[in-house]
Amino acid sequence: MKQGQDKLVNSPLCNSDACYESEFITAEGPMKTWICMTSGYTSNTTMTLDSDALKQTLEYTAELIKDLRQDHEPPGGGEMLAWFPTVITMPEKGMIFPEPLKNSTTFKGKPDWGWTVVKAVPIPKKEQEKYPDPQNPGEFYKNKMDMKNPYRFDKLCFMDAAEELGMFQKQPI
């Protein structure tokens, strides 16, 4: 896989100019991915509305994320794509995920939502055996997510949530 030039484009979801576009050359041909750093929605060129990739995503995705799906043309135009809120897990840092807001509804009757950040906290060495890593038999997790101390952000503040998680390195002045 070869990576092309990354760039910022206008988001088809919220029209912000903070939609990160990456292009890759894969064995199947060129592919573009997008993540809007304002709304947190993501898509790629395999997510056409009649694709196997979309069918598989819908089969394995949580109901809330399916409910939040939006269909839009990609930046620059092209075939309509399914866009979903992203979920980011960084085992050493934490997670960002969409979460319904309690006692709220949208005009569609579904719960309104926002971004939640939980930080990773170390698991004491003597307790790690309680947390086996199913992907690596005989190994144990060293961190767990601190679900008791979440940070919450508005649904158009994904970049703030990502910054809280520590996804961006501060540049020296």
Coordinates of C-alpha atoms in Angstrom, one line a residue:
M1 CA 0.0 0.0 0.0
K2 CA 1.3 3.4 -1.0
Q3 CA 0.1 6.6 0.6
G4 CA -0.6 9.7 -1.4
Q5 CA -0.7 13.4 -0.3
D6 CA -2.9 14.1 2.8
K7 CA -4.9 17.4 2.8
L8 CA -7.7 19.2 4.6
V9 CA -10.9 19.6 2.6
N10 CA -14.4 20.9 3.4
S11 CA -16.6 18.5 5.3
P12 CA -19.8 17.4 3.6
L13 CA -21.4 16.9 7.1
C14 CA -20.8 20.3 8.7
N15 CA -19.0 22.3 6.0
S16 CA -16.0 22.9 8.3
D17 CA -12.6 23.1 6.6
A18 CA -11.1 20.6 9.0
C19 CA -11.9 17.3 7.2
Y20 CA -8.7 15.3 6.9
E21 CA -8.4 13.4 3.6
S22 CA -5.9 10.6 2.9
E23 CA -5.4 8.8 -0.3
F24 CA -3.8 5.3 -0.5
I25 CA -3.0 3.0 -3.4
T26 CA -4.0 -0.5 -2.4
A27 CA -3.9 -3.8 -4.3
E28 CA -7.6 -3.1 -5.3
G29 CA -6.7 0.4 -6.5
P30 CA -6.9 3.9 -5.1
M31 CA -8.8 4.6 -2.0
K32 CA -9.6 7.8 -0.1
T33 CA -10.5 8.1 3.6
W34 CA -11.9 11.1 5.4
I35 CA -12.4 12.1 9.0
C36 CA -14.1 15.4 9.9
M37 CA -12.3 16.8 12.9
T38 CA -15.3 19.0 13.7
S39 CA -18.1 16.4 13.6
G40 CA -16.0 13.2 14.1
Y41 CA -17.6 11.5 11.2
T42 CA -15.6 9.2 8.9
S43 CA -16.0 7.5 5.6
N44 CA -14.0 6.0 2.8
T45 CA -14.5 5.2 -0.9
T46 CA -15.5 1.6 -0.1
M47 CA -18.6 2.8 1.8
T48 CA -20.9 3.3 -1.3
L49 CA -24.6 2.7 -0.4
D50 CA -24.7 -0.7 -2.2
S51 CA -21.3 -2.0 -1.1
D52 CA -20.4 -5.2 0.7
A53 CA -18.2 -3.0 3.0
L54 CA -21.3 -1.0 4.1
K55 CA -23.3 -4.2 4.6
Q56 CA -20.5 -5.7 6.8
T57 CA -20.2 -2.4 8.8
L58 CA -23.9 -2.4 9.5
E59 CA -23.7 -6.1 10.6
Y60 CA -21.0 -5.4 13.2
T61 CA -21.7 -1.9 14.3
A62 CA -23.5 -0.7 17.5
E63 CA -27.1 0.5 17.1
L64 CA -26.3 4.1 18.2
I65 CA -23.6 4.4 15.5
K66 CA -26.0 2.9 12.9
D67 CA -28.7 5.4 14.0
L68 CA -26.3 8.3 13.6
R69 CA -25.3 7.3 10.0
Q70 CA -25.5 10.1 7.4
D71 CA -25.2 9.7 3.6
H72 CA -23.3 12.4 1.7
E73 CA -21.2 12.8 -1.4
P74 CA -17.5 12.9 -0.6
P75 CA -15.5 16.1 -0.7
G76 CA -14.9 17.0 -4.4
G77 CA -18.0 15.0 -5.5
G78 CA -18.6 11.4 -6.4
E79 CA -20.9 8.5 -5.5
M80 CA -22.9 8.9 -2.3
L81 CA -21.1 7.4 0.8
A82 CA -22.3 6.3 4.2
W83 CA -20.6 8.3 7.0
F84 CA -20.5 7.2 10.6
P85 CA -19.2 8.7 13.9
T86 CA -15.8 7.3 14.6
V87 CA -14.7 5.4 17.7
I88 CA -11.0 5.7 18.6
T89 CA -9.3 3.4 21.0
M90 CA -5.7 4.1 22.0
P91 CA -4.9 1.5 24.7
E92 CA -2.2 3.7 26.3
K93 CA -4.3 6.9 26.3
G94 CA -8.0 6.1 26.3
M95 CA -11.1 6.2 24.0
I96 CA -13.4 8.6 22.2
F97 CA -16.9 7.4 21.4
P98 CA -20.3 8.8 20.7
E99 CA -22.7 8.5 23.6
P100 CA -26.5 9.3 23.9
L101 CA -27.3 12.3 26.1
K102 CA -29.7 11.4 28.9
N103 CA -33.2 12.7 28.7
S104 CA -32.8 14.1 25.2
T105 CA -34.3 13.4 21.8
T106 CA -33.7 14.6 18.3
F107 CA -36.4 15.6 15.8
K108 CA -36.3 11.9 14.6
G109 CA -37.2 10.7 18.1
K110 CA -33.8 9.2 18.7
P111 CA -31.6 10.3 21.7
D112 CA -29.4 13.3 21.0
W113 CA -25.7 12.6 21.6
G114 CA -22.2 13.9 22.2
W115 CA -18.6 12.8 22.4
T116 CA -17.3 11.0 25.5
V117 CA -13.6 10.7 26.3
V118 CA -12.4 8.2 28.9
K119 CA -8.7 8.0 29.9
A120 CA -6.6 4.8 30.2
V121 CA -5.5 4.1 33.7
P122 CA -2.8 1.6 34.7
I123 CA -3.9 -1.8 36.1
P124 CA -1.7 -2.7 39.1
K125 CA 0.7 -5.5 38.2
K126 CA -0.9 -7.9 40.7
E127 CA -4.3 -7.4 39.2
Q128 CA -3.4 -7.7 35.5
E129 CA -4.2 -11.4 35.4
K130 CA -7.9 -10.5 35.8
Y131 CA -7.7 -8.7 32.4
P132 CA -6.6 -11.3 29.8
D133 CA -6.0 -10.1 26.3
P134 CA -8.2 -12.3 24.0
Q135 CA -6.1 -11.4 21.0
N136 CA -2.9 -12.5 22.6
P137 CA -3.4 -15.7 24.8
G138 CA -1.2 -15.6 27.9
E139 CA -0.9 -11.8 27.9
F140 CA -2.8 -9.3 30.0
Y141 CA -3.9 -5.7 29.6
K142 CA -1.8 -3.2 31.4
N143 CA -4.4 -0.4 31.2
K144 CA -8.2 -0.1 31.5
M145 CA -10.6 2.6 30.6
D146 CA -11.6 4.9 33.5
M147 CA -15.4 4.9 32.9
K148 CA -16.1 6.6 36.2
N149 CA -14.5 9.9 35.1
P150 CA -15.7 10.7 31.6
Y151 CA -15.1 13.9 29.8
R152 CA -18.0 15.0 27.6
F153 CA -18.1 17.2 24.5
D154 CA -20.7 18.6 22.1
K155 CA -21.2 16.6 18.9
L156 CA -19.5 19.3 16.9
C157 CA -16.4 19.4 19.2
F158 CA -14.7 16.2 18.1
M159 CA -11.3 18.0 17.9
D160 CA -11.6 19.1 21.5
A161 CA -12.3 15.5 22.5
A162 CA -9.3 14.3 20.5
E163 CA -7.1 16.9 22.1
E164 CA -8.3 15.9 25.6
L165 CA -7.4 12.3 24.8
G166 CA -3.9 13.5 23.8
M167 CA -4.0 12.6 20.1
F168 CA -2.1 15.7 19.1
Q169 CA 1.5 16.5 20.1
K170 CA 2.1 20.1 21.2
Q171 CA 4.5 21.8 18.8
P172 CA 7.5 23.5 20.4
I173 CA 7.3 27.3 20.2

